[in-house]
Short mmCIF file of C-alpha atoms in Angstrom, two decimals:
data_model
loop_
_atom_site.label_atom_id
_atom_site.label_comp_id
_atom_site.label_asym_id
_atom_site.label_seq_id
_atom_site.Cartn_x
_atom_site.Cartn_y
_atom_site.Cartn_z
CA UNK A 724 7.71 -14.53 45.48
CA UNK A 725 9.23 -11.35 44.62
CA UNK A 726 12.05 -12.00 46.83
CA UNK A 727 12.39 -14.94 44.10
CA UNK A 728 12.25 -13.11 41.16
CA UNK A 729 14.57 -9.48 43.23
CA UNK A 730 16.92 -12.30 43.45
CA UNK A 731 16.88 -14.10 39.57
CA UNK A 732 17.26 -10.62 38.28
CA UNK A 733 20.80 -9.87 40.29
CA UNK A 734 22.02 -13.54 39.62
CA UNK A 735 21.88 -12.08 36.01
CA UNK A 736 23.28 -8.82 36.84
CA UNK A 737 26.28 -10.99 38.60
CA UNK A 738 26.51 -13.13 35.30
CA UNK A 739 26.97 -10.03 33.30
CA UNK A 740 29.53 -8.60 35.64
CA UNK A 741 31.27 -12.03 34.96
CA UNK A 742 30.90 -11.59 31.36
CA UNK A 743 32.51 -8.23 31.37
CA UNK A 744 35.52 -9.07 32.06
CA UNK A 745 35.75 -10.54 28.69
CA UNK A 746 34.16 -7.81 26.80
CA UNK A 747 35.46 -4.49 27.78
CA UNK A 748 33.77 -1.11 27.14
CA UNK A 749 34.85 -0.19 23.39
CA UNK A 750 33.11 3.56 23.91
CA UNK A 751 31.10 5.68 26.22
CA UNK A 752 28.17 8.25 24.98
CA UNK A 753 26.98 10.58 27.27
CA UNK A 754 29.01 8.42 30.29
CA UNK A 755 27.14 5.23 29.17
CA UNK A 756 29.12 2.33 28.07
CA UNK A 757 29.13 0.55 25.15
CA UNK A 758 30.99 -2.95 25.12
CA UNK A 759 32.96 -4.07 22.46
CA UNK A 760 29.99 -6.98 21.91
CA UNK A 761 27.11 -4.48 21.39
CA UNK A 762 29.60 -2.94 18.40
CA UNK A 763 30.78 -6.08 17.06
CA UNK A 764 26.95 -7.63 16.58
CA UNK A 765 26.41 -4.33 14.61
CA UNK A 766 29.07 -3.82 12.80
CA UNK A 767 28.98 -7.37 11.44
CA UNK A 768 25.04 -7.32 11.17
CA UNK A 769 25.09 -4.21 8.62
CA UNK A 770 28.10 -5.30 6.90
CA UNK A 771 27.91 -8.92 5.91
CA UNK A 772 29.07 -10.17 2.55
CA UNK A 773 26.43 -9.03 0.59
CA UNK A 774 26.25 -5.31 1.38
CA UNK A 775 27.02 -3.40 -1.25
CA UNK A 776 28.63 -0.08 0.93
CA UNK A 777 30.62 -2.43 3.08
CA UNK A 778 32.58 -0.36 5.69
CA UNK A 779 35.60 -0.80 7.50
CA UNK A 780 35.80 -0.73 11.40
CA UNK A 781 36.96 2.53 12.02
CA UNK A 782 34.36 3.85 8.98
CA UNK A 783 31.43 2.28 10.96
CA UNK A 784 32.64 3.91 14.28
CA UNK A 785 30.72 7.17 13.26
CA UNK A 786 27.66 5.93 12.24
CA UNK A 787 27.44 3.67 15.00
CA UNK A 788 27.86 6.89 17.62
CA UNK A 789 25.50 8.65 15.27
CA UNK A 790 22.50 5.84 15.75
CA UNK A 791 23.81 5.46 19.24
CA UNK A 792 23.54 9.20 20.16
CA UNK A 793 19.97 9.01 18.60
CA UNK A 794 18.97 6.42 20.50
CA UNK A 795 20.40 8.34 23.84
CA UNK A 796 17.86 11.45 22.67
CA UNK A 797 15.22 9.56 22.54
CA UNK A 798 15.84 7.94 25.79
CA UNK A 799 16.24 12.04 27.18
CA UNK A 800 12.97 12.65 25.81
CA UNK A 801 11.94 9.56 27.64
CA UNK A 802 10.01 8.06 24.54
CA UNK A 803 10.52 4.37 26.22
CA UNK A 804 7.89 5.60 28.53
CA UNK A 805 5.45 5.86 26.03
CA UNK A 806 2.35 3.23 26.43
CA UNK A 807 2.86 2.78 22.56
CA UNK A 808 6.15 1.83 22.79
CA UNK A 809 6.28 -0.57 25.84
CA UNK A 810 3.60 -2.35 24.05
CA UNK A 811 5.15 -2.93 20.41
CA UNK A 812 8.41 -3.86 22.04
CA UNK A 813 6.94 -5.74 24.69
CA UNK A 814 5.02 -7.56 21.44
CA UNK A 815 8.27 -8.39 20.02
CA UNK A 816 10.88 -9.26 23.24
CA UNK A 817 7.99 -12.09 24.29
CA UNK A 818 8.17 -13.59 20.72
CA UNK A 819 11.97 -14.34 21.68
CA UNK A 820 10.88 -15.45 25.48
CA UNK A 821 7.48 -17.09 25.53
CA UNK A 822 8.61 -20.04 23.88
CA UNK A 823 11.12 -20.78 26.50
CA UNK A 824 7.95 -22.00 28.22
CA UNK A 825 7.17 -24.69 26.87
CA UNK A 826 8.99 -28.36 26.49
CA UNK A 827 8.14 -30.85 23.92
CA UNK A 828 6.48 -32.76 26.80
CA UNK A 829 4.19 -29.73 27.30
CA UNK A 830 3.14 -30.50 23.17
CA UNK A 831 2.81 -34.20 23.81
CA UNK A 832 0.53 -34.08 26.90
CA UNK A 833 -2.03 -31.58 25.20
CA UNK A 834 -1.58 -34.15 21.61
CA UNK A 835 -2.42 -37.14 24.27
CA UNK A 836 -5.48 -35.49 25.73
CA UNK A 837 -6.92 -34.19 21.89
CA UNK A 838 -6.38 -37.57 21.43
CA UNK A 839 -8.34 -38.80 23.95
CA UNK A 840 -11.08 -36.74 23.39
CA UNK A 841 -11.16 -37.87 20.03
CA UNK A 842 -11.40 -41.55 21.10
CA UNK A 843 -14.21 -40.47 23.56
CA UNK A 844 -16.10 -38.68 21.32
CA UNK A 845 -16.32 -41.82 18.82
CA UNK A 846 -16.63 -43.91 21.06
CA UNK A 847 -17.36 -48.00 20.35
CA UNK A 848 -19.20 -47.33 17.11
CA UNK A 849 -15.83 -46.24 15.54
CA UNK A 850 -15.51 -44.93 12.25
CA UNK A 851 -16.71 -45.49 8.71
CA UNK A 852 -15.49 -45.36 5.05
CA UNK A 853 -18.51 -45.72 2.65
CA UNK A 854 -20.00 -45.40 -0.76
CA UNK A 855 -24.04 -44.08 -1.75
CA UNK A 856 -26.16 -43.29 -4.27
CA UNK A 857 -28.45 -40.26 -3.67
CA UNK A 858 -31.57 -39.53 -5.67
CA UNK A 859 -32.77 -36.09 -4.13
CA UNK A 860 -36.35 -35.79 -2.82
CA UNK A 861 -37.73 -32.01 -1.65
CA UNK A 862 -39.20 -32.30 1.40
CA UNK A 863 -42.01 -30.73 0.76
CA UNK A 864 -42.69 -32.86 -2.37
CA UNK A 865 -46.22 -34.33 -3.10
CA UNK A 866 -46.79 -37.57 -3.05
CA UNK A 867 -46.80 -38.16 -6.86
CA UNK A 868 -42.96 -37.01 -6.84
CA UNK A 869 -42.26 -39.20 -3.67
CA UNK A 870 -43.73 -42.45 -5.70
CA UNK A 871 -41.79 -40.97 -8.18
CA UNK A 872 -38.04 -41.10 -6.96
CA UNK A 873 -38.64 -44.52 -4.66
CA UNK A 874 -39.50 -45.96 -7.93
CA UNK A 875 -36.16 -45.03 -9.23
CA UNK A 876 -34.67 -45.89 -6.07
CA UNK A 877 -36.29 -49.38 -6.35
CA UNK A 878 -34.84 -49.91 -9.84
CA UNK A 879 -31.51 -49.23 -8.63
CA UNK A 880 -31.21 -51.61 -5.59
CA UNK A 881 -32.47 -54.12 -7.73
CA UNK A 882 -29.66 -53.23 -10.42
CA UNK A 883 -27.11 -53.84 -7.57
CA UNK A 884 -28.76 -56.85 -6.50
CA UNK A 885 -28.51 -58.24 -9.98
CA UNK A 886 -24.48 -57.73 -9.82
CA UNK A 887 -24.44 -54.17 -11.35
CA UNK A 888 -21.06 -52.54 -10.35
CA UNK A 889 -21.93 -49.77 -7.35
CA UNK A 890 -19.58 -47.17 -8.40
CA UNK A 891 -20.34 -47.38 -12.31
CA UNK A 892 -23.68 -47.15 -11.11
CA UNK A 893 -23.15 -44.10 -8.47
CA UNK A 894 -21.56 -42.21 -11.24
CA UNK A 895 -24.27 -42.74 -13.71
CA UNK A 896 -27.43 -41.97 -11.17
CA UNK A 897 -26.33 -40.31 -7.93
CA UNK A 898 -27.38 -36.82 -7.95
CA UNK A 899 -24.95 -36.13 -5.33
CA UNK A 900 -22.36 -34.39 -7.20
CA UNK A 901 -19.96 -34.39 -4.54
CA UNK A 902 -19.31 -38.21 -4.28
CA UNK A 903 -21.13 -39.10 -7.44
CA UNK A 904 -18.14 -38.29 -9.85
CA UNK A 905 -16.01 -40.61 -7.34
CA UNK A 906 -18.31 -43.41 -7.44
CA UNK A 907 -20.14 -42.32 -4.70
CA UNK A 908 -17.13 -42.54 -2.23
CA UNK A 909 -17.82 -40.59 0.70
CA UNK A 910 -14.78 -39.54 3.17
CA UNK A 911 -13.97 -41.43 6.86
CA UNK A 912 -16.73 -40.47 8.69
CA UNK A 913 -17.76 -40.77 12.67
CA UNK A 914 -20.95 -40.59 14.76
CA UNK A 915 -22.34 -36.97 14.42
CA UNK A 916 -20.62 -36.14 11.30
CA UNK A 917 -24.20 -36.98 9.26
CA UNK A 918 -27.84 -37.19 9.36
CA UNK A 919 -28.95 -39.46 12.03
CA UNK A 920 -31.12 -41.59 9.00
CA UNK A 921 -27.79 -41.68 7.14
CA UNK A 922 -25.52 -42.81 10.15
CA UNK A 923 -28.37 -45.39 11.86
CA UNK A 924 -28.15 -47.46 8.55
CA UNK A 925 -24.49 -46.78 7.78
CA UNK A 926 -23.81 -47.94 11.66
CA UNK A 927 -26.19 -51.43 11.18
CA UNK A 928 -24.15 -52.08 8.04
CA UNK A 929 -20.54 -54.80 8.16
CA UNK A 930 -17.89 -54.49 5.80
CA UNK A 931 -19.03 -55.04 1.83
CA UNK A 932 -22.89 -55.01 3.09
CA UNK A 933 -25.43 -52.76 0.80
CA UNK A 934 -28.28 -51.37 2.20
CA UNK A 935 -31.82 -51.28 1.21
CA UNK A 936 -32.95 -48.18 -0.19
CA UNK A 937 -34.02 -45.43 2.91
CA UNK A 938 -35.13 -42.21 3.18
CA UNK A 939 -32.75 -38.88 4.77
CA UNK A 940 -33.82 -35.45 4.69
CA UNK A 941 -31.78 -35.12 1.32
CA UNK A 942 -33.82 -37.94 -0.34
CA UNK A 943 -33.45 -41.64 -1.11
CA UNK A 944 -30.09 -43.38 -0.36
CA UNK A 945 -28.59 -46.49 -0.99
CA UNK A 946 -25.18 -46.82 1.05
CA UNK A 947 -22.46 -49.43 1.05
CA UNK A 948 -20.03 -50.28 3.11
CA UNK A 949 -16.48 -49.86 2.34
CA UNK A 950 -14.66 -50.11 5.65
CA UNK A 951 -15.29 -50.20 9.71
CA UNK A 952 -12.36 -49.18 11.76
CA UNK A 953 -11.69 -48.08 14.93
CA UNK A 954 -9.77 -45.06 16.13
CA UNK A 955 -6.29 -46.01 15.10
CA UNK A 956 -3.53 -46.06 17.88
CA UNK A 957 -2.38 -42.96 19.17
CA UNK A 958 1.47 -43.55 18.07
CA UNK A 959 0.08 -43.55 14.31
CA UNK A 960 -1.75 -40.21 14.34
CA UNK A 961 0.61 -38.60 17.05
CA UNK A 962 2.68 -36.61 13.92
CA UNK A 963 -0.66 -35.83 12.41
CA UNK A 964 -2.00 -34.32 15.65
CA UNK A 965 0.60 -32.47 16.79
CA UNK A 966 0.49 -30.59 13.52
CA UNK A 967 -2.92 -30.05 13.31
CA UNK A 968 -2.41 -28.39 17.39
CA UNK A 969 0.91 -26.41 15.84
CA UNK A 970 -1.03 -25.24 13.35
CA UNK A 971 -3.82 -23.62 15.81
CA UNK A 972 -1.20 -22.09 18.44
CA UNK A 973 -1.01 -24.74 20.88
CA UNK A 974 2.48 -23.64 21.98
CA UNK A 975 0.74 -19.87 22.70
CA UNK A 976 -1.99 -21.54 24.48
CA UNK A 977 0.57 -23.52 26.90
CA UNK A 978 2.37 -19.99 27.74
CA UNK A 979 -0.67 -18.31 28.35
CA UNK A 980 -2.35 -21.14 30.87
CA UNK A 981 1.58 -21.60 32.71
CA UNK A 982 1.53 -18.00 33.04
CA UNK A 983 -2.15 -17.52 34.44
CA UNK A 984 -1.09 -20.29 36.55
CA UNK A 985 2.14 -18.27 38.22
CA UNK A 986 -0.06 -15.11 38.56
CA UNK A 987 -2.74 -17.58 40.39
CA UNK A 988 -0.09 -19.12 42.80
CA UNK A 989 1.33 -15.78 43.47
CA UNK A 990 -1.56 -14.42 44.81
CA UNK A 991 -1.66 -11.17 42.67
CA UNK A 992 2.21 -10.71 43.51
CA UNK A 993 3.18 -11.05 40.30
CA UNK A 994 1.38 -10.26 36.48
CA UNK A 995 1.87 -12.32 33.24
CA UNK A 996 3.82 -8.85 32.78
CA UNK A 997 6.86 -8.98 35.20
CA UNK A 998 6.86 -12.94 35.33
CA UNK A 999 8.15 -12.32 31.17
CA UNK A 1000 10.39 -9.52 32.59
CA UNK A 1001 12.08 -11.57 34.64
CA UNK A 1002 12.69 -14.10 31.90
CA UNK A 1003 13.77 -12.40 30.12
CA UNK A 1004 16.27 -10.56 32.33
CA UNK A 1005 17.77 -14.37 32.85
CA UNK A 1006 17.64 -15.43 29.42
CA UNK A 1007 19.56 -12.09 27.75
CA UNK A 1008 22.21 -12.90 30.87
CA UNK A 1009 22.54 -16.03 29.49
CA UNK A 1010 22.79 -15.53 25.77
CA UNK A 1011 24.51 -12.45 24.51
CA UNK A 1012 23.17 -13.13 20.80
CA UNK A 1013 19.32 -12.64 22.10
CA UNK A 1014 20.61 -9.58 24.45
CA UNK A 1015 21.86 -7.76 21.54
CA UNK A 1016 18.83 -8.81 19.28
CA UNK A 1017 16.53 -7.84 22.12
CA UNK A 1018 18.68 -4.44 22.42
CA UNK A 1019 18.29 -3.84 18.84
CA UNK A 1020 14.63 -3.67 18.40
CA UNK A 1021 14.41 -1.76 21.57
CA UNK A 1022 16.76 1.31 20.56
CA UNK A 1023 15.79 0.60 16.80
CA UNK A 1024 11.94 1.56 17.76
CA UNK A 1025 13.26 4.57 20.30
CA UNK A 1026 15.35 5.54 16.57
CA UNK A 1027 12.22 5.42 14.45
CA UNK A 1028 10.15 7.85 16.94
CA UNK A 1029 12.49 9.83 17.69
CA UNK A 1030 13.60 10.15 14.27
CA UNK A 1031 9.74 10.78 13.04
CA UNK A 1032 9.79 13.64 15.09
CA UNK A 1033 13.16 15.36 14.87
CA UNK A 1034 13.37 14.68 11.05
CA UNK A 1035 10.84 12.98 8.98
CA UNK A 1036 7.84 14.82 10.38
CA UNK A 1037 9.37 18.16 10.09
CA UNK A 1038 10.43 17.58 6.77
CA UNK A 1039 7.00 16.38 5.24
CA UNK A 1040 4.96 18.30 6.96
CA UNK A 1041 6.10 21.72 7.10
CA UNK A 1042 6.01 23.06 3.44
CA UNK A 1043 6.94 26.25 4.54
CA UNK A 1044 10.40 25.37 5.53
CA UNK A 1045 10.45 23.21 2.55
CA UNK A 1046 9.98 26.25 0.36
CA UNK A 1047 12.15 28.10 2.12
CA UNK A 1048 14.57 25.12 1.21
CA UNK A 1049 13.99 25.47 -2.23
CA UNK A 1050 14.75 28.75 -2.33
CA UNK A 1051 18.02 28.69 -1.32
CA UNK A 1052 18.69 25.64 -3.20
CA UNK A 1053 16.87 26.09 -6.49
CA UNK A 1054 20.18 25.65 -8.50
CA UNK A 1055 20.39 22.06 -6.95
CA UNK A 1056 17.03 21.56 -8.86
CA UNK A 1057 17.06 21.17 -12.71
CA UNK A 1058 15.47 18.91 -15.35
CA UNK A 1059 17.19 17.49 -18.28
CA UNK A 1060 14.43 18.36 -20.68
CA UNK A 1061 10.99 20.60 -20.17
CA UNK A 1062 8.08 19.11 -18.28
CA UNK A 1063 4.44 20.20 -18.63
CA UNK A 1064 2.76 20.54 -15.37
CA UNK A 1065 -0.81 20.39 -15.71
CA UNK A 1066 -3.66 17.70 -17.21
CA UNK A 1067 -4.28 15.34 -19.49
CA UNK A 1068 -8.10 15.15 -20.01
CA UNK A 1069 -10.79 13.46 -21.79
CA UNK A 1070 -14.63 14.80 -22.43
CA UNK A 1071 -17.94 13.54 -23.33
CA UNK A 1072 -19.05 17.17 -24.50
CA UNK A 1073 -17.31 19.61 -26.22
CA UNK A 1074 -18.54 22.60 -24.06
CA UNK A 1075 -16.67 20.84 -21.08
CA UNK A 1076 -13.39 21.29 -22.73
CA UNK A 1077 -13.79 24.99 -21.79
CA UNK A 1078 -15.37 24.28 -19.16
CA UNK A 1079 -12.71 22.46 -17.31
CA UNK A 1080 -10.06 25.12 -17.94
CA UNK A 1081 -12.03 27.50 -16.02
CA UNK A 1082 -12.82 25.27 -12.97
CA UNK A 1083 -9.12 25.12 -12.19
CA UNK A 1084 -7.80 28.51 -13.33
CA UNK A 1085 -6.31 30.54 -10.64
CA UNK A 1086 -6.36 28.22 -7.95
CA UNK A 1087 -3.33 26.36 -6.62
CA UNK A 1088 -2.17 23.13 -8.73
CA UNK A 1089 -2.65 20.82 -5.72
CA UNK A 1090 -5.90 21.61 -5.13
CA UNK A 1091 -7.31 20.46 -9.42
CA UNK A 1092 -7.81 17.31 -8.53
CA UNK A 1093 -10.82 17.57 -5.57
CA UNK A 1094 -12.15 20.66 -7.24
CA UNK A 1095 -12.48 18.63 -10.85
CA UNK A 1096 -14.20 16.01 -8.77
CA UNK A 1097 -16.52 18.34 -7.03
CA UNK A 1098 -17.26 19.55 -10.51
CA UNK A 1099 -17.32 17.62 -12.90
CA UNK A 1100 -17.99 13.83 -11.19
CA UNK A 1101 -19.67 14.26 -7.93
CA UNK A 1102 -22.54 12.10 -8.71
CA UNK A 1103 -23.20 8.81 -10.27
CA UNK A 1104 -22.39 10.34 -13.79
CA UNK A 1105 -18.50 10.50 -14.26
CA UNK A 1106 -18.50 13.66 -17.38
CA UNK A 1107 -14.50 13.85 -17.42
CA UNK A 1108 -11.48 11.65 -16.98
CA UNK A 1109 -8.44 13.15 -16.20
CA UNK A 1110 -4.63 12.06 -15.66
CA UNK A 1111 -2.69 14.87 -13.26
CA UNK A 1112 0.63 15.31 -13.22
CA UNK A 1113 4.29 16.84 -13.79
CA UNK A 1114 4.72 15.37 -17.12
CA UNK A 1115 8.08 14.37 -19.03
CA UNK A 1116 8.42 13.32 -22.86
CA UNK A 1117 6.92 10.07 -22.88
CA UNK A 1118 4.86 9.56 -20.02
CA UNK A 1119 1.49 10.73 -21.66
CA UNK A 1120 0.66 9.90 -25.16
CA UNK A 1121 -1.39 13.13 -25.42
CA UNK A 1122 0.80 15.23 -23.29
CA UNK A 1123 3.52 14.29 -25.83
CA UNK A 1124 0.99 15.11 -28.68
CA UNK A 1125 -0.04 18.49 -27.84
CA UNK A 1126 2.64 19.69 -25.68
CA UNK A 1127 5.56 18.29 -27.09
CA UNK A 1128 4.14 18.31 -30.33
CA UNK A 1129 5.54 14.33 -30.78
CA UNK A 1130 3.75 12.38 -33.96
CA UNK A 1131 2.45 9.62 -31.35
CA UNK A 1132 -1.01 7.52 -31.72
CA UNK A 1133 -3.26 8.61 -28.94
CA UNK A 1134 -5.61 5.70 -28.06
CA UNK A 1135 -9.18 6.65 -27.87
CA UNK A 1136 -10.88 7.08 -24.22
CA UNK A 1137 -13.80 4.69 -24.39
CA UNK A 1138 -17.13 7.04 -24.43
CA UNK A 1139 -14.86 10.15 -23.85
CA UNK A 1140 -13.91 10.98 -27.74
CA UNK A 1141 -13.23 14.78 -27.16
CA UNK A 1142 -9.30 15.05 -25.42
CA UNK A 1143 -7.60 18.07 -24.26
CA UNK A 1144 -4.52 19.04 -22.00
CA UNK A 1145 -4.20 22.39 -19.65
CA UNK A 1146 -1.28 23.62 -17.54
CA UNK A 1147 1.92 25.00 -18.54
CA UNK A 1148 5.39 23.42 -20.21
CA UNK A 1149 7.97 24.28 -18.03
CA UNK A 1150 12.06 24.45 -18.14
CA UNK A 1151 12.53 23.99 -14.92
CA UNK A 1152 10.85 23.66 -11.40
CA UNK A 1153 9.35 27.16 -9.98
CA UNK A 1154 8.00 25.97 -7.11
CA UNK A 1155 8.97 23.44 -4.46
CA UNK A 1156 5.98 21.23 -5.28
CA UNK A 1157 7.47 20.43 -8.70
CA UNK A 1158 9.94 18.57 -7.30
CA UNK A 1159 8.60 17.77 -3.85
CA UNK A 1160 9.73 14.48 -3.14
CA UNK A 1161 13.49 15.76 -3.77
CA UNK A 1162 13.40 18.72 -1.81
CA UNK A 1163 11.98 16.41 1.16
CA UNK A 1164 14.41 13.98 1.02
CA UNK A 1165 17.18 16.78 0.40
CA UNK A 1166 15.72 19.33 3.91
CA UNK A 1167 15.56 15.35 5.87
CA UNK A 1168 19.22 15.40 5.21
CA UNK A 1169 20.33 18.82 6.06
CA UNK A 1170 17.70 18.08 9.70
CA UNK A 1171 19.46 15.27 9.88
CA UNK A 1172 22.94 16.34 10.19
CA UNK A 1173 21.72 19.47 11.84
CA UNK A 1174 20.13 17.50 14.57
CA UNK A 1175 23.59 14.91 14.39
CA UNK A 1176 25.86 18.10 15.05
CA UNK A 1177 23.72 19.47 17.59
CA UNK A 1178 23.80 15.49 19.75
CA UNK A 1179 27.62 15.88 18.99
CA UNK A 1180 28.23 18.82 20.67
CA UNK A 1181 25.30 18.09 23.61
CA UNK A 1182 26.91 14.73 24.69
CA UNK A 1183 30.12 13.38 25.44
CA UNK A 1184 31.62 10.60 23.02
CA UNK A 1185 35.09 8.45 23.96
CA UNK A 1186 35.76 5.71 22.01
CA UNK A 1187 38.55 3.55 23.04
CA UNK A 1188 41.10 2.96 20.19
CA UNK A 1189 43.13 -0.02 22.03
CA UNK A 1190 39.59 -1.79 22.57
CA UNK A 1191 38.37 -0.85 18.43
CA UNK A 1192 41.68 -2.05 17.60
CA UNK A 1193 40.56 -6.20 18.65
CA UNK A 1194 37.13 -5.93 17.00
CA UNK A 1195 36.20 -9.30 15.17
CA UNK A 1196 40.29 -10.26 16.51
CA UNK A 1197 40.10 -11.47 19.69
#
């Protein structure tokens, strides 16, 4: 058996060699070849009608080495080794393969046999389409109350016996509000689907028959019959069934048991693991569209990691560096107008104006927040509400009251009358946390041509102008 699959796997490698031919290497990185295939599915991918940056050929060529160089990093640091990894791209490669398991007549054989099993479970007694008229009965009711409703019940079968219309009727008196609004029409219904009192009289009863009134754990019924039927043939609830299988992952079901089933005949030779590798080894020889799909997620997950590490991580998580940043670039970082950095607040008690002030005074401005909490609302009784923040003209109606000193309404915090502010107005950013979200996205950039240069000058790039030259032209 794994002679079998040694031998699928270089009747692709053959196929690709034959395929080649007509797709010569358009660059190499690091003395890796890239064909001119791999380049053109993402050059045209990223610049379709519709983007708005749209680059030529030779503009994409550098940010194609770029995200190919990347990708060549993370392969250095061996990230596709990482359990994490080989799972999530396992997870999405087998949504492109498993389904090359199955054939429509896989579908239709498990639709016949649910719809065999339907018919078996039914059985002769076949199904039923009925009406009733419930009058409930507790079950624990005395015998007064039980005299009671078969009274009523009485009056009512003789009602229908006298000609009185069953759903007018079932509307006006059924007390089950279910069917009751409908006339007492009850869906199609089969053996085991209801009380065994209900079905026993709804299974004595033909076509347009009433019954006499009986009792059911619910209480007193009266049924008629609307319609006996037997399971319908299988070609007119074929569409209906296979939906109702599509719907509950029949196709994922079929993959998994044809799978278990190789592993079983192997004899532990092979796993549900390799006998997808294999598949998908002949099926990316066979169709370049899913190898370069399949290719993409791969290096586009090895890009994400290894780009979390080198750049993202770094950037967000090391506020050192991203004051040192700021430093150098504080120029690079000024408002338009003043901004007051500090709170908005809103007290019950007067005192707690005061109060507040001196909870946060002296400690750093990212730390107000959990210490106001602590403070002010760590039980069940919330004594403040406060808004945080690096405030511009119109983004707080009291900010812009008593900072900005705007004529603006200030609506009333319910059950907090007393309001306040606290911080300082500021011209422009002192610290890196002012404007944190820039400076991040600013240091990601310089990391990220940093780390660009420093690929650039590790590995070895030739691209292959005659070859770029019949891009999207041959």
């Amino acid at each position: 058996m794994k002679r079998i699959i040694i031998f699928s796997i270089l009747q692709c490698a053959i196929s690709l060699g034959a395929v080649a031919q007509d797709d010569p290497t358009v660059m190499t990185i690091n003395g890796q070849p890239v064909s001119r295939s791999e380049f053109e599915y993402s050059y045209n991918k990223n610049n379709t009608d519709g983007v708005i940056d749209k680059k030529t050929v030779e503009e994409y060529v550098d940010l194609f080495i770029n995200y190919k160089l990347k990708v060549q990093a993370a392969l250095d640091a061996q990230l596709d080794t990482l359990t994490s990894f080989q799972n999530e791209f396992r997870t999405y490669r087998d949504q492109q393969i498993r389904p090359s398991f199955v054939t429509d007549d896989d579908v239709e054989k498990e639709a016949l046999a649910y719809y065999d099993k339907i018919v078996q479970q039914i059985g002769p007694r076949g199904l039923f389409r009925a009406s009733h008229i419930l009058l409930h009965l507790d079950q624990n009711a005395d015998v007064s109350e039980q005299e009671k409703v078969k009274t009523r019940i009485d009056s009512v079968y003789t009602a229908l016996k006298d000609g009185a219309d069953f759903a007018e009727l079932a509307k006006a008196v059924s007390q089950d509000p279910g069917s009751g609004r409908n006339g007492g029409a009850l869906p199609l219904l089969g053996p085991g689907q209801t009380v065994k009192e209900f079905e026993d009289v709804a299974y004595s009863l033909q076509t347009g028959e009433i019954s006499e009134p009986f009792l059911s754990p619910f209480g007193y019924h009266i049924i008629k019959m609307d319609e006996r039927s037997q399971v319908p043939p299988y070609d007119s609830l074929r569409v209906n069934i296979t939906r109702y299988l599509e719907q509950r992952g029949i196709r994922e079901k079929i993959v998994d048991d044809k799978l278990e089933a190789k592993v079983k005949e192997s004899n532990g030779e092979l796993t549900k693991e390799s006998i997808l590798d294999a598949k998908a080894a002949e099926m990316q020889a066979a169709d370049s569209e899913l190898n370069n799909l399949v290719r993409e997620y791969h290096d586009g997950l090895l890009l994400f990691e290894i780009s979390t590490r080198e750049v993202w991580d770094k950037a967000a998580k090391d506020d050192a560096a991203l004051a040192n940043y700021f430093a150098k670039h504080k120029k690079d970082y000024k408002w338009d107008s003043p901004r007051f950095k500090g709170i908005a607040y809103h007290v019950k008690d007067a005192a707690d104006v005061k109060a507040v002030r001196n909870c946060v005074k002296g400690i750093p401005f990212d730390q107000w927040n959990e210490k106001l909490r602590k403070t002010f609302n760590n039980d069940s009784i919330i004594r403040i509400r406060v808004e945080k923040g690096i405030f511009k003209e119109g983004d707080n109606s009291l900010v812009d009251r008593e900072v900005f000193k705007k004529t603006v309404e200030v609506k009333e915090t319910k059950n907090y009358p007393i309001d306040a502010v606290y911080g300082k107005k500021l011209s422009a950013p002192k610290s890196f946390e002012d404007v944190r979200s820039l400076v991040t996205a600013d240091y990601q950039d310089a990391l990220e041509k940093e780390w660009v240069a420093s690929l650039r000058k590790k590995y070895t790039v030739v691209v292959d102008p005659a070859v770029l030259a019949t891009v999207n032209k041959h």
